[in-house]
Amino acid sequence: MRPTRSHLRRILAAVSAVSLVSAAACTPRPDVADDVVKDFLGDLEDRDIDGASGGTDAVDVAAEQIDATWTGLQADGLDATLNDVKTNGDVSTAMYTLDWDLPGDRNFTYDATLTATKSGSDWTVRWSPTVMHPDLGNGQHLELRKVAAQTADVVGSDGAVLLTPGIQWRINVDTDKVTDLSGTMRKIAAALESAHSRDDSVPTIDVATATSEAQDAGGTYSVAVLSDLVGSQVSDILGDVDGVSFNDEPTMVRPDPGFAPDILSRISGLVGDDLEGTDGWEIVKATSGGASVGSVDSVAATPAPAVEVSLSKEVQTAAQLAVDTRDDAQAMMVVLRPSTGEILAVAQTPKADEEGDLALTGQYPPGSTFKMITAAAGVGEQDLTAASMVGCPSTINLGGRTVTNYNGFSLGTTTLRNAFAQSCNTTFAEISTNLPEGKLKDVAADFGLGRDYDIPGLDTITGSVPTGEVMLDLTESGYGQGLDLASPFGMALVAATVANGRTPVPTLVETGTGGTKDADGEAATEGDPIDQHVLDNLREMMRAVVTSGSGSAISGAGEVYAKTGEAEYNGGSHAWFAGYRGDLAFATLIVGGGGSEHAVAVTSQFFTELDNAGGE
């Protein structure tokens, strides 16, 4: 057995006593308690409970309380420094410093005193809880306790709380304690159905599937997870059923359960560590039963600041209410803040949800909304302006491809502004056909379309534009048909670029791993500034769409700049509308929705909802 430091000291002391006996006879040693105190503190440092308590006048009590403090503090080590010993006859007072090494690179340091008394020729430490700390009373010891930092909220860009700390209830079935598993599952299913009838967010289960999965899993099987309020309701409905238990678990909950559930689930997983803050600690005086009777030292917890995400409660709610007016279709809307790139809203109808994140990744021909890019190319590359006179025949043959305006309308010779406002396919097909190969693709990229982003919390695809090696591709691309593809997210980014003057970096939330990345994995940066001459003319044309063109139905919604679009495909057409008002850029799509007027109507409803709520 390895000797403790106290044993070694006693061996050395014995050797020294023998070798120095003659000197001691000549020079009397002072009769003080220094060695006893040093031995005691040395044993205390070593966590030699027997050695330390054995030097006291209350061996059992001292051993219990010394061990309780070492254990209670969860100490990794201790430095005990003797500062002074003062002796007056048979009583000595020792002053010393205890420096505890605690978990988490913490130190707890303080001064203490003890009294040693002499009986006959022996000195003994007089035991008192104050030996371990001056504030301890009878039967008390020190304990380290965590002071948990409060979990932070997740708030939207408008300050609304989107996620907050709470609890959820998990329904468990212990298959080892259930004699009729199928019957138990039927009872749970009935309770869930009852709650679901009042709140359709409550999950339901298939009895046969749940029974089979529970049998395969064995032991404890998790049946469903419920919100705090619903968990209590289901527990009351279900009553006491053998083998069924409800466990409460901490989680981030949505104050509005129906608000962007898919995106908020992703956000919750992304920002979990950012919400935790830094725990504090407290050293308490504890009784033998573990009750705290006071604090002797503490460091307060440092809560994390609220994590802000770009989603806006007001904007998202308005967008969802707007697309839900077309819940018979796959309708969707994306709203960005042009000045910052913040993604304010991603709204879809349940029919769109069935096929995933169509608003962010769905690829559809953008139709005439793409004319924003073709018009920019015409101004920048062909010296056109909004006032330039251009042809708008009902049909035009370009390299063997006959292009026709909607319903065959013709404006003859008119301004580019009017051709844009009335959405002349023939005008813009001719502009794109006369562009150099690859130029339209490059201009689209300048407006964000075709760029790839890695946005924490979201999967996105902006779209794609053909290079145009074949003339037909160039012709059809000019009015958003052929091989042109875009998502509502992509077209909202195009509109945001027009409003901002350069493509902003789209963002949802900043995480510990950084924000939005580009295709190379580097931090995404804003696009190059768009030529001001191009912007001025393009904005003029987009405003004309609303004041006198195909989007005039939204003219009462404020100063909107936009472009309508109807993208044809075999069997129908998609309804598009994209643009901006103030610092809000949007793109609305109804898959198979027919004429663009339907997308305009949804967008108009969006602004009505937003304005009624007092939003932007």
Coordinates of C-alpha atoms in Angstrom, one line a residue:
M1 CA 0.0 0.0 0.0
R2 CA 1.3 3.4 -1.0
P3 CA 2.1 5.4 2.2
T4 CA 0.3 8.7 2.7
R5 CA 2.1 12.0 3.2
S6 CA 1.3 11.8 7.0
H7 CA 2.9 8.4 7.3
L8 CA 6.0 9.6 5.5
R9 CA 6.2 12.7 7.7
R10 CA 6.0 10.5 10.9
I11 CA 8.8 8.2 9.6
L12 CA 11.0 11.1 8.8
A13 CA 10.2 12.7 12.1
A14 CA 11.2 9.5 13.9
V15 CA 14.5 9.3 12.0
S16 CA 15.2 12.9 12.7
A17 CA 14.5 12.5 16.4
V18 CA 17.0 9.6 16.7
S19 CA 19.8 11.4 14.8
L20 CA 19.3 14.6 16.6
V21 CA 18.7 13.3 20.1
S22 CA 21.9 14.6 21.5
A23 CA 21.4 18.1 20.0
A24 CA 17.9 18.1 21.4
A25 CA 19.3 17.4 24.8
C26 CA 21.4 20.5 24.5
T27 CA 18.7 22.7 22.8
P28 CA 15.2 22.3 24.1
R29 CA 12.5 22.3 21.3
P30 CA 9.7 24.9 21.6
D31 CA 6.5 23.3 22.9
V32 CA 4.2 24.4 20.1
A33 CA 1.4 22.9 17.9
D34 CA 3.1 23.7 14.5
D35 CA 3.9 20.1 13.5
V36 CA 0.4 18.9 14.4
V37 CA -1.2 21.7 12.4
K38 CA 1.1 21.0 9.4
D39 CA 0.3 17.3 9.5
F40 CA -3.4 18.0 9.7
L41 CA -3.3 20.5 6.7
G42 CA -1.1 18.1 4.8
D43 CA -3.5 15.2 5.3
L44 CA -6.4 17.5 4.4
E45 CA -4.6 18.4 1.1
D46 CA -4.1 14.7 0.3
R47 CA -7.7 13.8 1.1
D48 CA -6.4 11.5 3.7
I49 CA -9.5 11.4 5.7
D50 CA -8.2 9.0 8.4
G51 CA -5.0 10.9 8.8
A52 CA -6.7 14.3 9.1
S53 CA -9.5 13.2 11.4
G54 CA -7.0 11.1 13.5
G55 CA -5.3 14.3 14.5
T56 CA -8.5 15.8 16.0
D57 CA -10.4 15.3 19.2
A58 CA -13.5 14.1 17.4
V59 CA -12.3 11.5 15.0
D60 CA -15.6 10.1 13.6
V61 CA -17.4 13.5 13.3
A62 CA -14.3 15.1 11.7
A63 CA -14.0 12.2 9.2
E64 CA -17.6 12.5 8.2
Q65 CA -17.6 16.3 7.7
I66 CA -14.2 16.4 5.9
D67 CA -15.3 13.7 3.5
A68 CA -18.7 15.5 3.0
T69 CA -17.0 18.7 2.0
W70 CA -14.5 17.1 -0.3
T71 CA -17.4 15.2 -1.9
G72 CA -19.8 18.1 -1.9
L73 CA -17.3 20.4 -3.6
Q74 CA -16.5 17.8 -6.2
A75 CA -13.0 19.0 -5.7
D76 CA -10.2 18.0 -8.0
G77 CA -7.5 19.1 -5.5
L78 CA -6.7 21.4 -2.5
D79 CA -3.8 23.6 -1.6
A80 CA -3.5 24.3 2.1
T81 CA -1.1 27.0 3.2
L82 CA -0.2 27.6 6.8
N83 CA 0.1 31.3 7.4
D84 CA 0.8 31.6 11.2
V85 CA 0.6 29.7 14.5
K86 CA 0.2 31.5 17.7
T87 CA 0.7 29.6 21.0
N88 CA -0.4 30.7 24.4
G89 CA 0.3 28.1 27.0
D90 CA -1.6 24.9 26.1
V91 CA -3.7 26.6 23.4
S92 CA -2.5 27.4 19.8
T93 CA -4.4 29.2 17.1
A94 CA -3.4 28.5 13.5
M95 CA -4.3 30.7 10.5
Y96 CA -4.2 29.1 7.1
T97 CA -5.6 29.5 3.5
L98 CA -7.5 26.8 1.7
D99 CA -7.5 27.0 -2.1
W100 CA -9.9 24.4 -3.6
D101 CA -9.5 23.3 -7.3
L102 CA -13.1 22.9 -8.5
P103 CA -14.5 21.5 -11.7
G104 CA -14.6 23.8 -14.7
D105 CA -11.3 25.5 -13.9
R106 CA -12.8 27.2 -10.9
N107 CA -11.0 28.0 -7.6
F108 CA -12.6 28.7 -4.3
T109 CA -10.1 30.3 -1.9
Y110 CA -10.6 31.6 1.7
D111 CA -8.8 32.0 5.1
A112 CA -9.7 29.9 8.1
T113 CA -8.5 29.2 11.6
L114 CA -8.3 26.2 13.9
T115 CA -7.5 25.7 17.6
A116 CA -5.1 23.1 18.9
T117 CA -4.9 22.1 22.5
K118 CA -2.2 20.3 24.5
S119 CA -3.0 17.4 26.8
G120 CA 0.0 16.1 28.6
S121 CA 2.7 16.2 26.0
D122 CA 0.4 15.8 22.9
W123 CA -1.2 18.5 20.8
T124 CA -4.6 17.8 19.2
V125 CA -6.7 19.8 16.7
R126 CA -10.0 20.8 18.4
W127 CA -12.6 19.8 15.8
S128 CA -15.3 22.3 14.7
P129 CA -17.0 22.7 11.3
T130 CA -15.3 26.1 11.2
V131 CA -12.0 24.3 10.6
M132 CA -13.3 23.6 7.0
H133 CA -14.9 27.0 6.6
P134 CA -15.4 29.9 9.1
D135 CA -19.2 30.1 8.2
L136 CA -20.1 26.5 8.8
G137 CA -22.2 25.5 11.8
N138 CA -22.8 22.2 13.5
G139 CA -23.4 19.3 11.2
Q140 CA -22.8 21.4 8.1
H141 CA -20.5 21.0 5.1
L142 CA -19.7 22.7 1.9
E143 CA -21.4 21.8 -1.4
L144 CA -20.9 23.1 -5.0
R145 CA -24.1 23.6 -6.9
K146 CA -24.8 24.6 -10.4
V147 CA -26.7 27.8 -11.1
A148 CA -28.3 27.0 -14.4
A149 CA -28.3 29.8 -17.0
Q150 CA -31.8 30.5 -18.4
T151 CA -32.2 29.3 -22.0
A152 CA -32.6 32.2 -24.4
D153 CA -35.5 32.9 -26.7
V154 CA -35.4 32.8 -30.5
V155 CA -36.9 36.1 -31.8
G156 CA -37.9 37.2 -35.2
S157 CA -36.5 40.2 -37.0
D158 CA -39.6 42.2 -35.8
G159 CA -38.9 41.3 -32.1
A160 CA -41.6 38.6 -31.8
V161 CA -40.7 35.6 -29.8
L162 CA -40.8 32.6 -32.1
L163 CA -39.3 29.9 -29.8
T164 CA -39.0 29.9 -26.0
P165 CA -37.9 27.5 -23.4
G166 CA -40.7 25.1 -22.3
I167 CA -41.5 21.5 -21.8
Q168 CA -43.0 18.7 -23.9
W169 CA -44.7 15.5 -22.8
R170 CA -43.7 12.2 -24.1
I171 CA -46.1 9.3 -23.9
N172 CA -44.3 6.1 -23.1
V173 CA -45.5 2.5 -22.9
D174 CA -43.5 -0.1 -20.9
T175 CA -44.2 -3.2 -22.9
D176 CA -43.0 -5.4 -20.0
K177 CA -45.8 -4.1 -17.8
V178 CA -48.6 -4.3 -20.4
T179 CA -50.7 -7.5 -20.7
D180 CA -52.8 -6.3 -23.7
L181 CA -50.5 -4.0 -25.8
S182 CA -53.1 -3.6 -28.6
G183 CA -55.8 -2.6 -26.1
T184 CA -53.4 -0.1 -24.4
M185 CA -52.6 1.5 -27.8
R186 CA -56.4 1.7 -28.6
K187 CA -56.9 3.7 -25.4
I188 CA -54.0 6.0 -26.2
A189 CA -55.2 6.5 -29.8
A190 CA -58.7 7.4 -28.5
A191 CA -57.3 10.0 -26.1
L192 CA -55.2 11.5 -28.9
E193 CA -58.1 11.6 -31.3
S194 CA -60.2 13.4 -28.7
A195 CA -57.5 16.0 -28.3
H196 CA -57.0 16.2 -32.1
S197 CA -60.7 17.0 -32.6
R198 CA -60.1 20.3 -30.7
D199 CA -56.6 21.0 -31.9
D200 CA -55.4 19.6 -35.3
S201 CA -51.7 20.0 -34.3
V202 CA -52.1 17.0 -31.9
P203 CA -50.6 13.9 -33.5
T204 CA -52.7 10.8 -33.9
I205 CA -51.5 7.2 -34.2
D206 CA -52.4 4.0 -36.1
V207 CA -53.1 1.4 -33.5
A208 CA -51.8 -1.6 -35.6
T209 CA -48.6 0.2 -36.6
A210 CA -47.9 1.5 -33.0
T211 CA -48.5 -2.0 -31.5
S212 CA -46.2 -3.7 -34.0
E213 CA -43.4 -1.1 -33.5
A214 CA -43.7 -1.4 -29.7
Q215 CA -43.5 -5.2 -29.8
D216 CA -40.4 -5.0 -32.0
A217 CA -38.7 -2.4 -29.8
G218 CA -39.5 -4.1 -26.5
G219 CA -39.0 -2.3 -23.2
T220 CA -40.1 1.3 -23.2
Y221 CA -41.7 2.6 -26.4
S222 CA -42.2 6.3 -27.2
V223 CA -45.7 6.6 -28.6
A224 CA -46.0 10.4 -29.2
V225 CA -44.7 13.8 -28.1
L226 CA -47.1 16.5 -27.1
S227 CA -47.0 20.1 -26.1
D228 CA -47.3 21.1 -22.4
L229 CA -51.0 22.0 -22.5
V230 CA -52.0 19.1 -24.7
G231 CA -49.9 16.7 -22.7
S232 CA -51.9 17.5 -19.6
Q233 CA -55.2 17.2 -21.5
V234 CA -54.4 13.8 -22.9
S235 CA -53.2 12.6 -19.5
D236 CA -56.5 13.6 -18.0
I237 CA -58.4 11.9 -20.8
L238 CA -56.4 8.8 -20.6
G239 CA -56.4 8.4 -16.9
D240 CA -54.3 5.7 -15.2
V241 CA -53.4 2.9 -17.6
D242 CA -50.9 0.2 -16.5
G243 CA -47.6 0.6 -18.3
V244 CA -48.3 4.1 -19.6
S245 CA -46.3 7.0 -18.3
F246 CA -45.9 10.7 -19.2
N247 CA -42.4 12.2 -19.1
D248 CA -41.8 15.9 -19.2
E249 CA -38.8 17.0 -21.2
P250 CA -37.2 20.5 -21.7
T251 CA -37.5 21.8 -25.2
M252 CA -38.0 24.9 -27.2
V253 CA -41.6 25.5 -27.8
R254 CA -43.5 27.7 -30.3
P255 CA -45.9 30.3 -28.8
D256 CA -47.8 30.0 -32.0
P257 CA -47.8 26.3 -32.9
G258 CA -48.9 26.9 -36.5
F259 CA -46.2 29.5 -37.3
A260 CA -43.6 28.2 -39.8
P261 CA -43.2 24.8 -38.1
D262 CA -40.8 23.3 -40.6
I263 CA -38.4 26.2 -40.6
L264 CA -38.6 26.7 -36.8
S265 CA -37.8 23.0 -36.3
R266 CA -34.6 23.4 -38.3
I267 CA -33.7 26.7 -36.5
S268 CA -34.2 25.0 -33.2
G269 CA -31.7 22.3 -34.1
L270 CA -29.2 24.8 -35.4
V271 CA -29.1 27.3 -32.6
G272 CA -29.4 25.0 -29.6
D273 CA -25.9 25.6 -28.3
D274 CA -26.3 29.4 -28.9
L275 CA -29.2 29.5 -26.5
E276 CA -27.7 27.9 -23.5
G277 CA -25.6 30.7 -21.9
T278 CA -23.0 30.0 -19.3
D279 CA -24.0 28.3 -16.0
G280 CA -23.0 29.9 -12.8
W281 CA -22.1 28.2 -9.5
E282 CA -22.8 28.6 -5.8
I283 CA -21.1 27.1 -2.8
V284 CA -23.6 26.5 -0.1
K285 CA -23.7 25.4 3.5
A286 CA -25.5 22.1 3.5
T287 CA -26.9 19.9 6.2
S288 CA -26.2 16.2 6.4
G289 CA -29.5 15.7 4.6
G290 CA -28.5 18.0 1.7
A291 CA -30.6 21.0 2.5
S292 CA -29.0 24.4 1.8
V293 CA -28.9 26.8 4.8
G294 CA -27.0 29.6 3.1
S295 CA -24.5 30.6 0.5
V296 CA -20.8 31.3 1.1
D297 CA -19.7 32.2 -2.4
S298 CA -21.3 32.3 -5.9
V299 CA -20.8 33.4 -9.5
A300 CA -24.1 34.3 -11.3
A301 CA -25.1 32.5 -14.4
T302 CA -24.7 34.4 -17.6
P303 CA -27.7 34.0 -19.9
A304 CA -27.2 33.9 -23.6
P305 CA -28.7 36.8 -25.5
A306 CA -31.8 36.0 -27.5
V307 CA -31.0 34.5 -30.9
E308 CA -32.5 36.6 -33.7
V309 CA -33.6 35.0 -36.9
S310 CA -34.7 36.8 -40.0
L311 CA -38.2 35.5 -40.1
S312 CA -40.8 38.2 -39.3
K313 CA -43.9 37.2 -37.4
E314 CA -46.0 39.8 -39.1
V315 CA -44.7 39.2 -42.6
Q316 CA -44.8 35.4 -42.3
T317 CA -48.3 35.5 -40.9
A318 CA -49.5 37.9 -43.7
A319 CA -47.9 35.7 -46.4
Q320 CA -49.4 32.5 -45.0
L321 CA -52.9 34.1 -44.8
A322 CA -52.5 35.3 -48.4
V323 CA -51.4 32.0 -49.9
D324 CA -54.1 30.2 -47.9
T325 CA -56.7 32.0 -50.0
R326 CA -55.6 29.5 -52.7
D327 CA -55.5 26.4 -50.5
D328 CA -57.0 24.5 -53.5
A329 CA -53.6 24.8 -55.2
Q330 CA -49.9 24.7 -54.7
A331 CA -49.5 28.4 -53.8
M332 CA -46.4 29.9 -52.3
M333 CA -44.7 33.1 -51.5
V334 CA -41.2 34.2 -50.5
V335 CA -40.4 37.6 -49.0
L336 CA -36.9 39.1 -48.5
R337 CA -35.6 42.3 -47.1
P338 CA -33.5 43.8 -50.0
S339 CA -31.3 46.0 -47.8
T340 CA -30.1 43.1 -45.7
G341 CA -31.0 39.8 -47.5
E342 CA -33.0 38.7 -44.5
I343 CA -35.5 36.0 -45.4
L344 CA -38.7 37.4 -43.8
A345 CA -41.3 34.8 -44.9
V346 CA -41.6 31.4 -46.7
A347 CA -45.3 30.5 -47.0
Q348 CA -46.9 27.5 -48.7
T349 CA -50.3 26.0 -48.8
P350 CA -50.7 22.4 -47.5
K351 CA -50.9 21.1 -51.1
A352 CA -47.4 22.6 -51.7
D353 CA -46.1 21.2 -48.4
E354 CA -46.9 17.7 -49.6
E355 CA -44.1 18.0 -52.1
G356 CA -41.5 19.7 -49.9
D357 CA -40.0 23.2 -49.8
L358 CA -41.3 24.2 -53.3
A359 CA -41.0 27.9 -52.5
L360 CA -37.3 27.5 -51.9
T361 CA -36.2 24.7 -54.2
G362 CA -39.0 24.1 -56.8
Q363 CA -37.9 24.7 -60.3
Y364 CA -40.5 26.2 -62.7
P365 CA -40.3 28.3 -65.9
P366 CA -40.5 31.9 -64.6
G367 CA -42.5 33.2 -67.5
S368 CA -42.6 36.9 -68.0
T369 CA -41.2 37.7 -64.6
F370 CA -37.9 36.9 -66.2
K371 CA -38.3 39.9 -68.4
M372 CA -36.8 41.9 -65.5
I373 CA -33.5 40.3 -66.5
T374 CA -34.0 40.6 -70.3
A375 CA -34.9 44.3 -69.9
A376 CA -31.8 44.9 -67.8
A377 CA -29.7 43.2 -70.5
G378 CA -31.3 45.3 -73.2
V379 CA -30.6 48.5 -71.4
G380 CA -27.0 47.5 -70.5
E381 CA -26.0 45.8 -73.7
Q382 CA -28.1 47.3 -76.5
D383 CA -28.4 50.9 -75.4
L384 CA -32.1 50.7 -74.9
T385 CA -34.0 52.9 -72.3
A386 CA -37.5 52.7 -71.0
A387 CA -38.4 55.4 -73.6
S388 CA -36.9 53.6 -76.5
M389 CA -39.3 52.7 -79.3
V390 CA -39.5 49.0 -80.0
G391 CA -41.7 46.7 -81.9
C392 CA -44.5 44.6 -80.3
P393 CA -46.1 42.6 -83.1
S394 CA -48.6 39.9 -82.2
T395 CA -46.2 37.3 -83.5
I396 CA -42.6 37.2 -84.7
N397 CA -40.5 34.6 -86.3
L398 CA -37.0 34.4 -84.9
G399 CA -34.7 31.8 -86.5
G400 CA -37.6 29.5 -87.3
R401 CA -39.3 29.9 -83.8
T402 CA -42.6 31.7 -83.9
V403 CA -43.2 33.7 -80.8
T404 CA -46.7 34.8 -79.9
N405 CA -48.1 37.3 -77.4
Y406 CA -50.7 36.3 -74.9
N407 CA -54.0 36.1 -76.7
G408 CA -52.2 37.4 -79.8
F409 CA -52.3 41.1 -78.8
S410 CA -50.2 43.7 -80.6
L411 CA -49.0 47.1 -79.6
G412 CA -47.3 47.9 -82.9
T413 CA -44.4 50.3 -82.2
T414 CA -44.3 51.4 -78.6
T415 CA -42.0 52.3 -75.8
L416 CA -40.0 49.6 -74.1
R417 CA -41.7 50.8 -70.9
N418 CA -45.1 50.0 -72.3
A419 CA -43.9 46.7 -73.9
F420 CA -42.7 45.7 -70.5
A421 CA -45.8 46.9 -68.7
Q422 CA -48.1 45.0 -71.1
S423 CA -45.7 42.0 -71.2
C424 CA -44.9 41.7 -74.9
N425 CA -43.3 38.3 -75.5
T426 CA -42.2 39.3 -79.0
T427 CA -40.3 42.4 -77.9
F428 CA -38.2 40.6 -75.3
A429 CA -37.7 37.5 -77.4
E430 CA -36.1 39.7 -80.0
I431 CA -33.9 41.5 -77.4
S432 CA -32.6 38.2 -76.0
T433 CA -32.1 36.7 -79.5
N434 CA -29.7 39.6 -80.4
L435 CA -27.6 39.1 -77.2
P436 CA -24.2 37.4 -77.4
E437 CA -24.0 33.8 -76.3
G438 CA -23.9 33.6 -72.5
K439 CA -24.7 37.2 -71.9
L440 CA -28.3 36.6 -70.6
K441 CA -27.0 33.9 -68.3
D442 CA -24.4 36.4 -67.0
V443 CA -26.9 39.1 -66.4
A444 CA -29.2 36.7 -64.6
A445 CA -26.3 35.8 -62.3
D446 CA -25.7 39.5 -61.6
F447 CA -29.3 39.6 -60.3
G448 CA -28.8 36.4 -58.2
L449 CA -30.5 33.9 -60.4
G450 CA -28.3 30.9 -60.9
R451 CA -26.2 31.5 -57.9
D452 CA -25.9 28.7 -55.3
Y453 CA -26.1 29.4 -51.6
D454 CA -25.6 27.3 -48.5
I455 CA -28.0 29.0 -46.0
P456 CA -28.0 27.5 -42.5
G457 CA -31.5 26.2 -41.8
L458 CA -32.7 26.3 -45.4
D459 CA -32.2 24.3 -48.6
T460 CA -32.5 26.7 -51.6
I461 CA -32.1 26.6 -55.4
T462 CA -32.4 30.0 -57.2
G463 CA -32.7 28.7 -60.7
S464 CA -30.8 28.3 -64.0
V465 CA -30.5 30.0 -67.4
P466 CA -29.1 28.4 -70.5
T467 CA -25.9 29.7 -72.1
G468 CA -27.6 29.9 -75.4
E469 CA -25.4 28.0 -77.8
V470 CA -28.6 27.3 -79.7
M471 CA -30.5 30.3 -80.9
L472 CA -33.8 28.8 -79.9
D473 CA -32.6 28.8 -76.3
L474 CA -31.7 32.4 -76.4
T475 CA -35.1 33.3 -78.0
E476 CA -37.3 31.4 -75.5
S477 CA -35.2 32.5 -72.5
G478 CA -36.0 36.2 -73.2
Y479 CA -39.6 35.7 -72.0
G480 CA -39.0 33.1 -69.3
Q481 CA -39.8 29.9 -71.3
G482 CA -37.7 27.1 -72.8
L483 CA -34.9 26.1 -70.5
D484 CA -35.3 29.0 -68.0
L485 CA -36.0 27.7 -64.5
A486 CA -36.5 29.5 -61.2
S487 CA -37.9 29.1 -57.7
P488 CA -40.0 31.7 -56.0
F489 CA -36.9 32.2 -53.7
G490 CA -34.8 32.9 -56.9
M491 CA -37.2 35.4 -58.3
A492 CA -37.6 37.1 -54.9
L493 CA -33.8 37.5 -54.9
V494 CA -34.0 39.1 -58.4
A495 CA -36.6 41.6 -57.2
A496 CA -34.5 42.3 -54.1
T497 CA -31.5 43.0 -56.3
V498 CA -33.5 45.6 -58.3
A499 CA -34.6 47.2 -55.0
N500 CA -31.1 47.1 -53.4
G501 CA -29.0 47.8 -56.4
R502 CA -26.9 44.7 -55.9
T503 CA -27.7 41.1 -54.9
P504 CA -27.9 40.9 -51.1
V505 CA -26.7 37.8 -49.1
P506 CA -29.8 35.8 -48.2
T507 CA -29.8 34.9 -44.5
L508 CA -32.0 33.2 -42.0
V509 CA -29.8 32.9 -38.9
E510 CA -26.2 33.4 -37.8
T511 CA -24.9 30.2 -36.1
G512 CA -21.7 29.2 -34.4
T513 CA -20.5 27.8 -37.8
G514 CA -21.1 31.1 -39.5
G515 CA -23.8 32.4 -41.9
T516 CA -24.5 31.9 -45.6
K517 CA -21.8 30.3 -47.7
D518 CA -21.4 30.4 -51.5
A519 CA -20.9 27.4 -53.8
D520 CA -17.2 27.2 -52.8
G521 CA -18.0 27.0 -49.1
E522 CA -16.7 30.6 -48.5
A523 CA -18.7 33.3 -46.8
A524 CA -21.1 34.6 -49.3
T525 CA -20.8 38.2 -50.4
E526 CA -23.1 40.7 -52.0
G527 CA -23.1 40.9 -55.7
D528 CA -21.4 43.6 -57.7
P529 CA -23.4 46.9 -58.0
I530 CA -25.8 47.0 -60.9
D531 CA -25.2 50.0 -63.2
Q532 CA -27.4 52.8 -62.0
H533 CA -28.6 53.6 -65.6
V534 CA -29.8 50.0 -65.8
L535 CA -31.5 50.2 -62.4
D536 CA -33.2 53.5 -63.1
N537 CA -34.8 52.3 -66.4
L538 CA -35.7 48.9 -65.0
R539 CA -37.4 50.4 -62.0
E540 CA -39.3 52.8 -64.2
M541 CA -40.6 49.8 -66.3
M542 CA -41.5 47.8 -63.2
R543 CA -43.5 50.7 -61.7
A544 CA -45.4 51.0 -65.0
V545 CA -46.5 47.4 -64.7
V546 CA -48.5 48.5 -61.6
T547 CA -49.7 51.9 -62.6
S548 CA -50.8 51.1 -66.2
G549 CA -49.9 47.5 -67.1
S550 CA -50.7 43.9 -66.3
G551 CA -50.3 44.3 -62.6
S552 CA -52.6 47.3 -62.1
A553 CA -54.9 45.3 -59.8
I554 CA -52.4 45.9 -57.0
S555 CA -52.1 49.6 -57.6
G556 CA -53.9 50.4 -54.4
A557 CA -51.3 48.6 -52.3
G558 CA -48.8 51.4 -52.2
E559 CA -45.7 52.1 -54.3
V560 CA -45.2 48.6 -55.7
Y561 CA -42.7 47.8 -58.5
A562 CA -43.2 44.4 -60.1
K563 CA -43.5 42.1 -63.1
T564 CA -46.3 39.7 -63.8
G565 CA -45.7 36.3 -65.4
E566 CA -47.6 33.4 -66.9
A567 CA -45.4 30.5 -67.7
E568 CA -46.9 28.0 -70.1
Y569 CA -46.3 24.2 -69.9
N570 CA -48.0 21.2 -71.4
G571 CA -51.4 21.2 -69.9
G572 CA -51.6 24.7 -68.4
S573 CA -49.6 27.6 -67.1
H574 CA -48.1 28.9 -63.8
A575 CA -49.2 32.2 -62.3
W576 CA -46.3 34.4 -61.2
F577 CA -45.8 37.9 -59.7
A578 CA -42.5 39.3 -58.4
G579 CA -41.4 42.7 -57.3
Y580 CA -40.9 44.9 -54.3
R581 CA -42.5 47.6 -52.1
G582 CA -40.2 49.7 -49.9
D583 CA -37.8 47.3 -48.2
L584 CA -39.8 44.1 -49.0
A585 CA -39.1 42.0 -52.1
F586 CA -41.5 39.2 -52.9
A587 CA -42.2 36.4 -55.4
T588 CA -45.6 34.7 -55.6
L589 CA -46.3 31.5 -57.5
I590 CA -49.4 29.4 -58.0
V591 CA -48.5 26.2 -59.7
G592 CA -50.9 25.6 -62.6
G593 CA -52.7 28.7 -61.5
G594 CA -53.4 30.1 -64.9
G595 CA -53.2 33.8 -65.6
S596 CA -50.8 36.1 -63.6
E597 CA -53.9 38.0 -62.2
H598 CA -54.3 35.1 -59.7
A599 CA -50.8 35.6 -58.3
V600 CA -51.4 39.4 -58.3
A601 CA -54.5 38.8 -56.2
V602 CA -52.6 36.7 -53.6
T603 CA -49.9 39.3 -53.4
S604 CA -52.5 42.0 -53.0
Q605 CA -54.0 40.1 -50.1
F606 CA -50.6 39.8 -48.6
F607 CA -50.2 43.6 -48.4
T608 CA -53.8 44.0 -47.1
E609 CA -53.0 41.6 -44.3
L610 CA -49.7 43.2 -43.5
D611 CA -51.1 46.8 -43.6
N612 CA -54.1 45.8 -41.4
A613 CA -51.6 44.4 -38.9
G614 CA -49.7 47.6 -38.9
G615 CA -46.6 46.0 -40.5
E616 CA -44.2 47.4 -43.1

